Amino acid sequence: MAPAMLILYALLLSQAAARSLLSSSPSSLSNAAPSDLPAARYKPFRPYWKDKEAIISKIQGGGGGGDAIFGASKAFEGSSEYVKMRYHMGPVLSQQMHIYIVWYGRWKSSDKSIIRDFLASVSSPQSAAVPQPSVQRWWSTVRLYTDQTLQNITSQLVVAGEHNVDYSHGHSLTRLTMQEVLKGALAENNGTLPVNPRRGIYLILTAGDVVVQDFCRAVCGFHYFSFPSIVGYTLPYAWVGHSEKQCPEVCAYPFAVPSYMTHTTPMRPPNASPAVDGMVSVVAHELAEISSNPLINAWYAGEDPTAPTEIADLCEGMYGTGAGGGYAGAVLTDARSGVNYNMHGVNGRRFLVQWIWDPVLSACHGPNASD
């Protein structure tokens, strides 16, 4: 099939899925085989260096405040007049968001608590008492995105349900079996979670001993929408993996760094778990993108809907002022414990979360920005 026809086909499928989401009923996609559907190239959440030799040279030379990729004189990190974040007329999540967590595999209760507290920090009533910079302020950049009726992305997120799955599909999952996991988590299939196509986000989190297709090699997380032919409904969902046993230097960066970055010291995780602290930023990444592009037809840069560059993709690896080229940027350090973070959350938590593309500034931005 010609590339132009593939793009048209992908757009038609996205429109069909949008109608399904808005009507709360399965669309005509239910009759399509999964192999007939476009495969989105999910963006990896990992440090990415266009010129590794330049970065290594900078690190070994102890270069000052310069940026080996973008230069030192930019007004905002990642800013570019060439990036055209465009709206493609699809829905954004503008109503109160109900997050349903699927814990796949065996999880420590302490690890679950870190992720729950991050999600609660976005809009908890306690957020008003949280010191700045805060997770809630970070989310305010996500909220700048609107739909065609000028409704902003919601400020209200609530964890509305959780479901534990003890390796129902084994220790190795593909992207399609991931949807089978989601199907089994629904109450109508002997799970515990409701079907909520209008306001629900289904977050599948896999334990450290679960291998997922393309995990570590190309992705640390992804988001998409479920196929009615598998799940029975079009439901926005995301997956993030626990990297401790598989690739912490990729998916828990900057709490672990690649071996060739010999002069770079890993940052200290604010919640004493490199893998889960790293997961928090990937969860944030996917949450921002699923809110602004739930059906892959709303906010993204580029002309190819099967490979969208979304609002968090543009700012991967950027956590503070001066970030770029493998340098995470200026972040906060606790004087007593030495842990690194860039925002506060509920229950005294601190997190290190990547920045988001700000459509007003046309640049990456975060709550700890100093310029």
Tab-separated table of C-alpha atoms in Angstrom:
chain	number	residue	atom	x	y	z
A	1	MET	CA	0.000	0.000	0.000
A	2	ALA	CA	1.350	3.457	-0.896
A	3	PRO	CA	2.510	5.681	2.024
A	4	ALA	CA	-0.197	8.258	1.256
A	5	MET	CA	-2.861	5.565	1.459
A	6	LEU	CA	-1.435	4.304	4.761
A	7	ILE	CA	-1.699	7.785	6.268
A	8	LEU	CA	-5.275	8.186	5.012
A	9	TYR	CA	-6.131	4.743	6.409
A	10	ALA	CA	-4.651	5.629	9.794
A	11	LEU	CA	-6.626	8.880	9.909
A	12	LEU	CA	-9.872	7.097	9.077
A	13	LEU	CA	-9.248	4.552	11.834
A	14	SER	CA	-8.475	7.321	14.348
A	15	GLN	CA	-11.723	9.080	13.450
A	16	ALA	CA	-13.644	5.836	13.917
A	17	ALA	CA	-12.038	5.358	17.312
A	18	ALA	CA	-12.900	8.928	18.290
A	19	ARG	CA	-16.559	8.295	17.474
A	20	SER	CA	-16.411	5.174	19.647
A	21	LEU	CA	-14.941	7.096	22.579
A	22	LEU	CA	-17.531	9.850	22.382
A	23	SER	CA	-20.443	7.450	22.034
A	24	SER	CA	-19.254	5.017	24.722
A	25	SER	CA	-19.856	2.072	22.428
A	26	PRO	CA	-17.647	-0.167	20.275
A	27	SER	CA	-16.937	1.181	16.816
A	28	SER	CA	-16.757	-0.608	13.498
A	29	LEU	CA	-13.136	-1.418	14.354
A	30	SER	CA	-14.479	-4.421	16.255
A	31	ASN	CA	-14.570	-6.355	12.993
A	32	ALA	CA	-10.984	-5.530	12.048
A	33	ALA	CA	-8.144	-7.939	12.659
A	34	PRO	CA	-5.352	-6.515	14.832
A	35	SER	CA	-2.847	-7.076	12.029
A	36	ASP	CA	-4.881	-4.755	9.783
A	37	LEU	CA	-4.515	-1.801	12.164
A	38	PRO	CA	-1.732	0.790	11.967
A	39	ALA	CA	1.118	0.176	14.402
A	40	ALA	CA	2.125	3.390	16.135
A	41	ARG	CA	5.855	3.785	16.640
A	42	TYR	CA	5.790	4.486	20.332
A	43	LYS	CA	8.427	7.009	21.332
A	44	PRO	CA	11.098	5.706	23.722
A	45	PHE	CA	11.549	7.417	27.050
A	46	ARG	CA	15.283	7.263	27.452
A	47	PRO	CA	18.348	9.519	27.108
A	48	TYR	CA	18.934	10.172	23.428
A	49	TRP	CA	22.079	11.751	22.061
A	50	LYS	CA	22.285	12.747	18.400
A	51	ASP	CA	26.103	12.965	18.556
A	52	LYS	CA	27.471	10.652	21.237
A	53	GLU	CA	31.085	11.630	20.555
A	54	ALA	CA	30.282	15.319	21.063
A	55	ILE	CA	28.547	14.549	24.337
A	56	ILE	CA	31.397	12.379	25.614
A	57	SER	CA	33.868	15.093	24.618
A	58	LYS	CA	31.856	17.658	26.550
A	59	ILE	CA	31.658	15.447	29.622
A	60	GLN	CA	35.338	14.538	29.606
A	61	GLY	CA	36.315	18.134	29.026
A	62	GLY	CA	34.175	19.311	31.891
A	63	GLY	CA	32.599	21.953	29.679
A	64	GLY	CA	30.907	24.811	31.488
A	65	GLY	CA	27.290	25.724	30.921
A	66	GLY	CA	27.355	25.069	27.193
A	67	ASP	CA	25.153	22.574	25.423
A	68	ALA	CA	26.890	20.293	22.931
A	69	ILE	CA	23.731	19.879	20.869
A	70	PHE	CA	21.756	23.113	21.029
A	71	GLY	CA	24.366	25.669	22.095
A	72	ALA	CA	24.403	27.832	25.217
A	73	SER	CA	22.417	30.881	24.199
A	74	LYS	CA	18.858	29.590	23.964
A	75	ALA	CA	16.155	31.336	25.972
A	76	PHE	CA	14.339	28.133	26.933
A	77	GLU	CA	15.481	24.540	27.021
A	78	GLY	CA	14.548	22.727	23.838
A	79	SER	CA	13.098	25.884	22.295
A	80	SER	CA	12.797	25.891	18.533
A	81	GLU	CA	11.001	27.938	15.938
A	82	TYR	CA	10.922	24.807	13.770
A	83	VAL	CA	8.801	22.679	16.107
A	84	LYS	CA	5.166	22.978	15.066
A	85	MET	CA	2.963	21.348	17.679
A	86	ARG	CA	-0.378	21.159	15.904
A	87	TYR	CA	-3.926	20.247	16.839
A	88	HIS	CA	-5.529	17.611	14.580
A	89	MET	CA	-9.145	18.018	15.770
A	90	GLY	CA	-9.358	14.898	17.932
A	91	PRO	CA	-10.550	14.834	21.570
A	92	VAL	CA	-8.462	15.644	24.636
A	93	LEU	CA	-9.366	14.512	28.143
A	94	SER	CA	-11.163	17.602	29.425
A	95	GLN	CA	-13.455	15.945	31.986
A	96	GLN	CA	-12.419	14.586	35.375
A	97	MET	CA	-10.018	11.752	34.653
A	98	HIS	CA	-10.506	8.354	36.312
A	99	ILE	CA	-7.284	6.372	36.394
A	100	TYR	CA	-7.518	2.606	36.700
A	101	ILE	CA	-4.262	0.872	37.578
A	102	VAL	CA	-3.495	-2.706	36.552
A	103	TRP	CA	-0.561	-4.027	38.614
A	104	TYR	CA	0.820	-6.921	36.558
A	105	GLY	CA	3.090	-9.298	38.456
A	106	ARG	CA	4.323	-9.062	42.035
A	107	TRP	CA	4.782	-5.588	43.441
A	108	LYS	CA	6.150	-4.271	46.737
A	109	SER	CA	3.624	-2.176	48.627
A	110	SER	CA	6.281	0.533	49.046
A	111	ASP	CA	6.736	0.770	45.271
A	112	LYS	CA	2.998	1.047	44.729
A	113	SER	CA	2.822	3.864	47.278
A	114	ILE	CA	5.359	5.973	45.380
A	115	ILE	CA	3.330	5.797	42.165
A	116	ARG	CA	0.001	6.343	43.934
A	117	ASP	CA	1.367	9.435	45.679
A	118	PHE	CA	2.592	10.883	42.386
A	119	LEU	CA	-0.824	10.439	40.779
A	120	ALA	CA	-2.518	11.919	43.855
A	121	SER	CA	-0.203	14.928	43.688
A	122	VAL	CA	-1.678	16.143	40.395
A	123	SER	CA	-4.968	17.296	41.884
A	124	SER	CA	-5.292	16.155	45.488
A	125	PRO	CA	-7.027	18.538	47.939
A	126	GLN	CA	-3.709	18.382	49.808
A	127	SER	CA	-1.950	19.955	46.821
A	128	ALA	CA	-2.640	23.498	48.041
A	129	ALA	CA	-0.361	22.825	51.008
A	130	VAL	CA	2.425	21.273	48.931
A	131	PRO	CA	5.591	23.402	48.638
A	132	GLN	CA	6.612	24.791	45.264
A	133	PRO	CA	7.703	23.715	42.735
A	134	SER	CA	4.931	21.126	42.735
A	135	VAL	CA	3.516	18.310	40.636
A	136	GLN	CA	0.317	20.330	40.331
A	137	ARG	CA	2.238	23.223	38.787
A	138	TRP	CA	3.937	20.786	36.409
A	139	TRP	CA	0.479	19.605	35.309
A	140	SER	CA	-0.543	23.223	34.625
A	141	THR	CA	1.625	23.103	31.483
A	142	VAL	CA	-0.274	20.013	30.285
A	143	ARG	CA	-3.526	21.882	30.919
A	144	LEU	CA	-2.617	24.553	28.365
A	145	TYR	CA	-3.754	22.178	25.617
A	146	THR	CA	-7.396	22.383	24.521
A	147	ASP	CA	-9.869	20.661	22.231
A	148	GLN	CA	-11.778	22.245	19.355
A	149	THR	CA	-14.320	23.721	21.793
A	150	LEU	CA	-11.445	25.390	23.710
A	151	GLN	CA	-11.930	23.127	26.710
A	152	ASN	CA	-8.638	22.665	28.531
A	153	ILE	CA	-7.308	19.312	29.667
A	154	THR	CA	-8.790	18.572	33.081
A	155	SER	CA	-7.179	19.544	36.356
A	156	GLN	CA	-8.946	16.692	38.147
A	157	LEU	CA	-7.375	13.230	38.274
A	158	VAL	CA	-8.439	10.496	40.637
A	159	VAL	CA	-7.301	6.902	41.023
A	160	ALA	CA	-10.716	5.272	40.710
A	161	GLY	CA	-9.724	1.612	40.859
A	162	GLU	CA	-6.862	-0.885	41.008
A	163	HIS	CA	-6.561	-4.483	39.869
A	164	ASN	CA	-3.821	-6.994	40.672
A	165	VAL	CA	-2.854	-9.588	38.060
A	166	ASP	CA	-0.537	-12.449	39.021
A	167	TYR	CA	1.123	-13.252	35.654
A	168	SER	CA	-2.112	-14.301	33.944
A	169	HIS	CA	-0.351	-14.097	30.568
A	170	GLY	CA	3.058	-15.246	31.717
A	171	HIS	CA	6.298	-13.339	32.123
A	172	SER	CA	6.518	-12.142	28.524
A	173	LEU	CA	3.990	-9.798	26.921
A	174	THR	CA	3.509	-8.366	23.440
A	175	ARG	CA	1.612	-5.188	22.702
A	176	LEU	CA	-1.420	-7.228	21.716
A	177	THR	CA	-1.339	-9.477	24.794
A	178	MET	CA	-1.175	-6.238	26.792
A	179	GLN	CA	-4.692	-5.589	25.553
A	180	GLU	CA	-5.708	-9.087	26.645
A	181	VAL	CA	-4.450	-8.166	30.125
A	182	LEU	CA	-6.626	-5.046	30.016
A	183	LYS	CA	-9.637	-7.084	28.906
A	184	GLY	CA	-9.178	-9.524	31.791
A	185	ALA	CA	-9.020	-6.654	34.288
A	186	LEU	CA	-12.555	-5.492	33.438
A	187	ALA	CA	-15.325	-6.488	35.826
A	188	GLU	CA	-17.414	-7.995	33.033
A	189	ASN	CA	-14.565	-10.463	32.454
A	190	ASN	CA	-14.181	-11.447	36.115
A	191	GLY	CA	-11.851	-8.538	36.835
A	192	THR	CA	-12.585	-5.574	39.080
A	193	LEU	CA	-12.421	-2.469	36.894
A	194	PRO	CA	-15.405	-0.754	35.241
A	195	VAL	CA	-15.659	0.076	31.554
A	196	ASN	CA	-15.240	3.847	31.309
A	197	PRO	CA	-14.502	4.914	27.711
A	198	ARG	CA	-15.357	8.599	28.245
A	199	ARG	CA	-13.354	9.435	31.356
A	200	GLY	CA	-11.170	6.427	32.032
A	201	ILE	CA	-7.434	5.914	31.548
A	202	TYR	CA	-6.164	2.394	32.092
A	203	LEU	CA	-2.571	2.283	33.342
A	204	ILE	CA	-0.862	-1.106	33.052
A	205	LEU	CA	2.308	-1.358	35.150
A	206	THR	CA	4.474	-4.469	34.774
A	207	ALA	CA	6.775	-5.799	37.502
A	208	GLY	CA	10.547	-6.067	37.144
A	209	ASP	CA	10.513	-9.730	36.075
A	210	VAL	CA	8.126	-9.170	33.163
A	211	VAL	CA	9.578	-8.877	29.658
A	212	VAL	CA	7.566	-6.681	27.288
A	213	GLN	CA	7.914	-6.371	23.525
A	214	ASP	CA	10.506	-3.660	22.701
A	215	PHE	CA	11.040	-2.854	26.396
A	216	CYS	CA	14.532	-1.412	26.955
A	217	ARG	CA	15.463	-1.839	23.295
A	218	ALA	CA	13.103	0.863	22.042
A	219	VAL	CA	10.612	1.864	24.742
A	220	CYS	CA	10.127	2.303	28.476
A	221	GLY	CA	6.420	2.998	28.123
A	222	PHE	CA	3.752	3.718	25.533
A	223	HIS	CA	0.132	4.731	25.223
A	224	TYR	CA	-2.516	3.840	22.679
A	225	PHE	CA	-6.191	2.849	22.582
A	226	SER	CA	-7.571	-0.658	22.850
A	227	PHE	CA	-9.055	-2.473	19.872
A	228	PRO	CA	-12.744	-3.427	20.163
A	229	SER	CA	-11.888	-6.669	18.368
A	230	ILE	CA	-9.810	-7.655	21.431
A	231	VAL	CA	-11.153	-5.750	24.438
A	232	GLY	CA	-14.676	-5.020	23.233
A	233	TYR	CA	-14.248	-1.259	23.646
A	234	THR	CA	-12.045	1.630	22.584
A	235	LEU	CA	-10.292	2.534	25.837
A	236	PRO	CA	-7.274	4.842	26.178
A	237	TYR	CA	-4.523	2.968	27.996
A	238	ALA	CA	-0.833	3.237	28.777
A	239	TRP	CA	1.876	0.819	29.811
A	240	VAL	CA	5.074	1.461	31.793
A	241	GLY	CA	7.628	-1.176	32.808
A	242	HIS	CA	9.759	-1.651	35.942
A	243	SER	CA	13.377	-1.556	34.725
A	244	GLU	CA	15.420	-2.575	37.785
A	245	LYS	CA	16.389	-6.047	36.504
A	246	GLN	CA	16.485	-5.235	32.805
A	247	CYS	CA	17.704	-1.750	31.846
A	248	PRO	CA	17.910	0.843	34.621
A	249	GLU	CA	20.535	2.809	32.656
A	250	VAL	CA	17.906	3.335	29.949
A	251	CYS	CA	14.555	3.544	31.712
A	252	ALA	CA	15.659	4.806	35.138
A	253	TYR	CA	17.895	7.567	33.775
A	254	PRO	CA	19.261	9.787	35.357
A	255	PHE	CA	19.261	7.580	38.493
A	256	ALA	CA	21.357	5.141	36.442
A	257	VAL	CA	23.496	6.097	33.462
A	258	PRO	CA	24.933	4.226	30.456
A	259	SER	CA	28.390	2.711	30.956
A	260	TYR	CA	30.015	4.937	28.333
A	261	MET	CA	29.132	8.052	30.370
A	262	THR	CA	32.099	7.369	32.608
A	263	HIS	CA	32.325	10.910	33.980
A	264	THR	CA	28.652	11.207	34.860
A	265	THR	CA	27.467	10.386	38.373
A	266	PRO	CA	23.903	9.025	38.660
A	267	MET	CA	21.489	11.227	40.556
A	268	ARG	CA	20.132	10.059	43.891
A	269	PRO	CA	16.452	9.006	43.698
A	270	PRO	CA	14.143	11.014	45.959
A	271	ASN	CA	12.170	7.952	47.097
A	272	ALA	CA	15.130	5.565	47.456
A	273	SER	CA	14.135	3.414	44.467
A	274	PRO	CA	15.981	4.150	41.209
A	275	ALA	CA	13.669	1.950	39.122
A	276	VAL	CA	10.386	3.225	40.565
A	277	ASP	CA	11.543	6.851	40.727
A	278	GLY	CA	12.438	6.417	37.066
A	279	MET	CA	9.020	4.885	36.395
A	280	VAL	CA	7.328	7.957	37.891
A	281	SER	CA	8.769	10.163	35.157
A	282	VAL	CA	7.738	7.695	32.450
A	283	VAL	CA	4.221	7.502	33.958
A	284	ALA	CA	4.124	11.309	33.902
A	285	HIS	CA	5.318	11.298	30.291
A	286	GLU	CA	2.564	8.911	29.181
A	287	LEU	CA	-0.098	10.602	31.308
A	288	ALA	CA	0.626	13.963	29.669
A	289	GLU	CA	0.465	12.454	26.207
A	290	ILE	CA	-2.603	10.285	26.695
A	291	SER	CA	-4.414	13.365	28.039
A	292	SER	CA	-3.504	15.512	25.043
A	293	ASN	CA	-3.637	12.797	22.376
A	294	PRO	CA	-5.750	9.869	23.632
A	295	LEU	CA	-6.696	8.554	20.191
A	296	ILE	CA	-3.552	9.642	18.326
A	297	ASN	CA	-5.482	12.351	16.478
A	298	ALA	CA	-5.222	15.452	18.689
A	299	TRP	CA	-1.952	17.196	19.684
A	300	TYR	CA	1.317	16.180	18.056
A	301	ALA	CA	4.073	17.539	15.819
A	302	GLY	CA	4.875	16.131	12.413
A	303	GLU	CA	2.676	15.003	9.557
A	304	ASP	CA	2.624	11.246	10.172
A	305	PRO	CA	-0.189	10.133	12.517
A	306	THR	CA	1.363	6.677	12.824
A	307	ALA	CA	4.521	8.183	14.335
A	308	PRO	CA	3.434	11.295	16.244
A	309	THR	CA	5.907	13.437	18.181
A	310	GLU	CA	3.875	14.314	21.259
A	311	ILE	CA	4.112	16.930	23.996
A	312	ALA	CA	6.454	14.922	26.234
A	313	ASP	CA	8.567	13.385	23.452
A	314	LEU	CA	10.071	16.788	22.704
A	315	CYS	CA	11.435	17.142	26.238
A	316	GLU	CA	12.776	13.686	27.080
A	317	GLY	CA	15.725	13.842	29.452
A	318	MET	CA	15.068	17.481	30.418
A	319	TYR	CA	14.496	18.090	34.135
A	320	GLY	CA	15.759	21.605	34.719
A	321	THR	CA	17.227	24.814	33.361
A	322	GLY	CA	20.165	24.263	31.021
A	323	ALA	CA	19.085	20.744	30.066
A	324	GLY	CA	20.076	19.236	26.758
A	325	GLY	CA	22.522	16.877	25.132
A	326	GLY	CA	22.415	14.287	27.912
A	327	TYR	CA	22.599	16.865	30.726
A	328	ALA	CA	19.454	16.661	32.870
A	329	GLY	CA	19.538	20.333	33.853
A	330	ALA	CA	19.661	22.182	37.157
A	331	VAL	CA	17.580	20.314	39.725
A	332	LEU	CA	17.114	20.569	43.477
A	333	THR	CA	19.274	18.670	45.954
A	334	ASP	CA	18.321	17.960	49.557
A	335	ALA	CA	21.131	19.288	51.759
A	336	ARG	CA	20.772	16.510	54.295
A	337	SER	CA	20.132	13.375	52.243
A	338	GLY	CA	21.614	14.446	48.912
A	339	VAL	CA	18.605	13.212	46.907
A	340	ASN	CA	17.720	14.992	43.663
A	341	TYR	CA	14.277	16.188	42.659
A	342	ASN	CA	12.497	18.974	40.799
A	343	MET	CA	9.027	18.997	42.340
A	344	HIS	CA	7.111	18.291	45.525
A	345	GLY	CA	4.079	16.048	45.965
A	346	VAL	CA	1.622	14.986	48.635
A	347	ASN	CA	2.605	13.130	51.805
A	348	GLY	CA	5.995	14.797	51.815
A	349	ARG	CA	7.030	13.115	48.587
A	350	ARG	CA	9.504	14.566	46.104
A	351	PHE	CA	9.839	13.547	42.477
A	352	LEU	CA	12.117	14.067	39.491
A	353	VAL	CA	9.869	14.412	36.443
A	354	GLN	CA	10.727	15.439	32.906
A	355	TRP	CA	9.526	18.737	31.498
A	356	ILE	CA	6.684	19.187	28.973
A	357	TRP	CA	6.459	21.166	25.739
A	358	ASP	CA	4.759	24.491	26.511
A	359	PRO	CA	2.604	25.611	23.538
A	360	VAL	CA	2.743	29.255	24.634
A	361	LEU	CA	6.524	29.437	25.021
A	362	SER	CA	7.162	26.963	22.174
A	363	ALA	CA	9.719	25.395	24.474
A	364	CYS	CA	10.164	22.731	27.113
A	365	HIS	CA	9.130	24.033	30.507
A	366	GLY	CA	8.792	22.829	34.077
A	367	PRO	CA	7.856	24.161	37.498
A	368	ASN	CA	11.514	24.479	38.577
A	369	ALA	CA	12.573	26.637	35.612
A	370	SER	CA	14.869	29.462	36.671
A	371	ASP	CA	14.688	31.539	33.473
